């Protein structure tokens, strides 16, 4: 839920309760990306993290992107209220 297809990428905005919570999510997302050997683009602004997942070499979204988006979703829900 909340993911959208835009400009050849899956995108979602995640909101948190402050900067430390956003950074905890970014750290979890980095662990997930490293484990999957597939990396998202993201931008963090205080308590908001915008995430984009795509496979540039394939020119769009692949099954690897869908798997990574699911894993990122799980990372966001850990410790969420």
Coordinates of C-alpha atoms in Angstrom, one line a residue:
X1 CA 0.0 0.0 0.0
X2 CA 1.2 3.5 -0.8
X3 CA 3.6 2.5 -3.5
X4 CA 3.1 4.1 -6.9
X5 CA 4.6 3.7 -10.3
X6 CA 6.1 7.0 -11.5
X7 CA 8.7 7.6 -14.2
X8 CA 9.7 4.0 -14.4
X9 CA 10.2 3.5 -10.7
X10 CA 8.2 2.3 -7.7
X11 CA 8.0 5.2 -5.2
X12 CA 6.8 5.7 -1.7
X13 CA 7.0 8.4 1.0
X14 CA 7.6 7.2 4.5
X15 CA 6.9 9.5 7.5
X16 CA 8.4 9.0 10.9
X17 CA 8.3 10.5 14.4
X18 CA 11.4 12.7 14.1
X19 CA 14.8 12.5 12.6
X20 CA 16.2 9.6 14.7
X21 CA 13.3 7.3 13.6
X22 CA 13.9 8.3 10.0
X23 CA 17.6 7.5 10.3
X24 CA 16.8 4.1 11.9
X25 CA 14.6 3.3 8.9
X26 CA 17.4 4.3 6.5
X27 CA 19.9 2.1 8.4
X28 CA 17.4 -0.9 8.1
X29 CA 16.8 -0.1 4.5
X30 CA 20.6 -0.2 3.9
X31 CA 20.8 -3.6 5.5
X32 CA 18.0 -4.9 3.3
X33 CA 19.5 -3.4 0.2
X34 CA 22.9 -4.9 0.9
X35 CA 21.5 -8.3 1.6
X36 CA 19.5 -8.2 -1.6
X37 CA 22.3 -6.8 -3.7
X38 CA 19.8 -4.3 -5.1
X39 CA 19.8 -0.6 -3.9
X40 CA 17.0 2.0 -3.8
X41 CA 17.4 5.7 -4.4
X42 CA 16.2 7.7 -1.4
X43 CA 16.1 11.3 0.0
X44 CA 15.7 12.0 3.7
X45 CA 14.3 15.3 4.9
X46 CA 14.1 15.4 8.7
X47 CA 11.2 12.9 9.4
X48 CA 10.3 12.0 5.8
X49 CA 12.1 9.5 3.5
X50 CA 11.2 9.3 -0.1
X51 CA 12.2 6.0 -1.7
X52 CA 12.4 5.0 -5.4
X53 CA 13.2 1.4 -6.6
X54 CA 13.9 0.6 -10.2
X55 CA 16.4 -1.4 -12.3
X56 CA 18.0 1.1 -14.6
X57 CA 19.7 -1.7 -16.7
X58 CA 16.2 -3.1 -17.4
X59 CA 14.6 0.3 -18.1
X60 CA 12.0 0.0 -15.3
X61 CA 10.6 -2.2 -12.6
X62 CA 11.6 -5.9 -12.3
X63 CA 10.8 -8.7 -9.9
X64 CA 13.9 -7.7 -7.9
X65 CA 12.4 -4.2 -7.4
X66 CA 9.1 -5.7 -6.2
X67 CA 11.0 -7.9 -3.7
X68 CA 13.1 -5.0 -2.5
X69 CA 9.9 -2.8 -2.1
X70 CA 8.4 -5.6 0.1
X71 CA 11.5 -5.8 2.2
X72 CA 11.6 -2.0 2.6
X73 CA 8.0 -2.0 3.7
X74 CA 8.8 -4.6 6.4
X75 CA 11.8 -2.5 7.5
X76 CA 9.6 0.5 7.8
X77 CA 7.0 -1.4 10.0
X78 CA 9.6 -2.6 12.6
X79 CA 9.0 -0.6 15.7
X80 CA 6.3 1.5 14.1
X81 CA 3.4 2.6 16.3

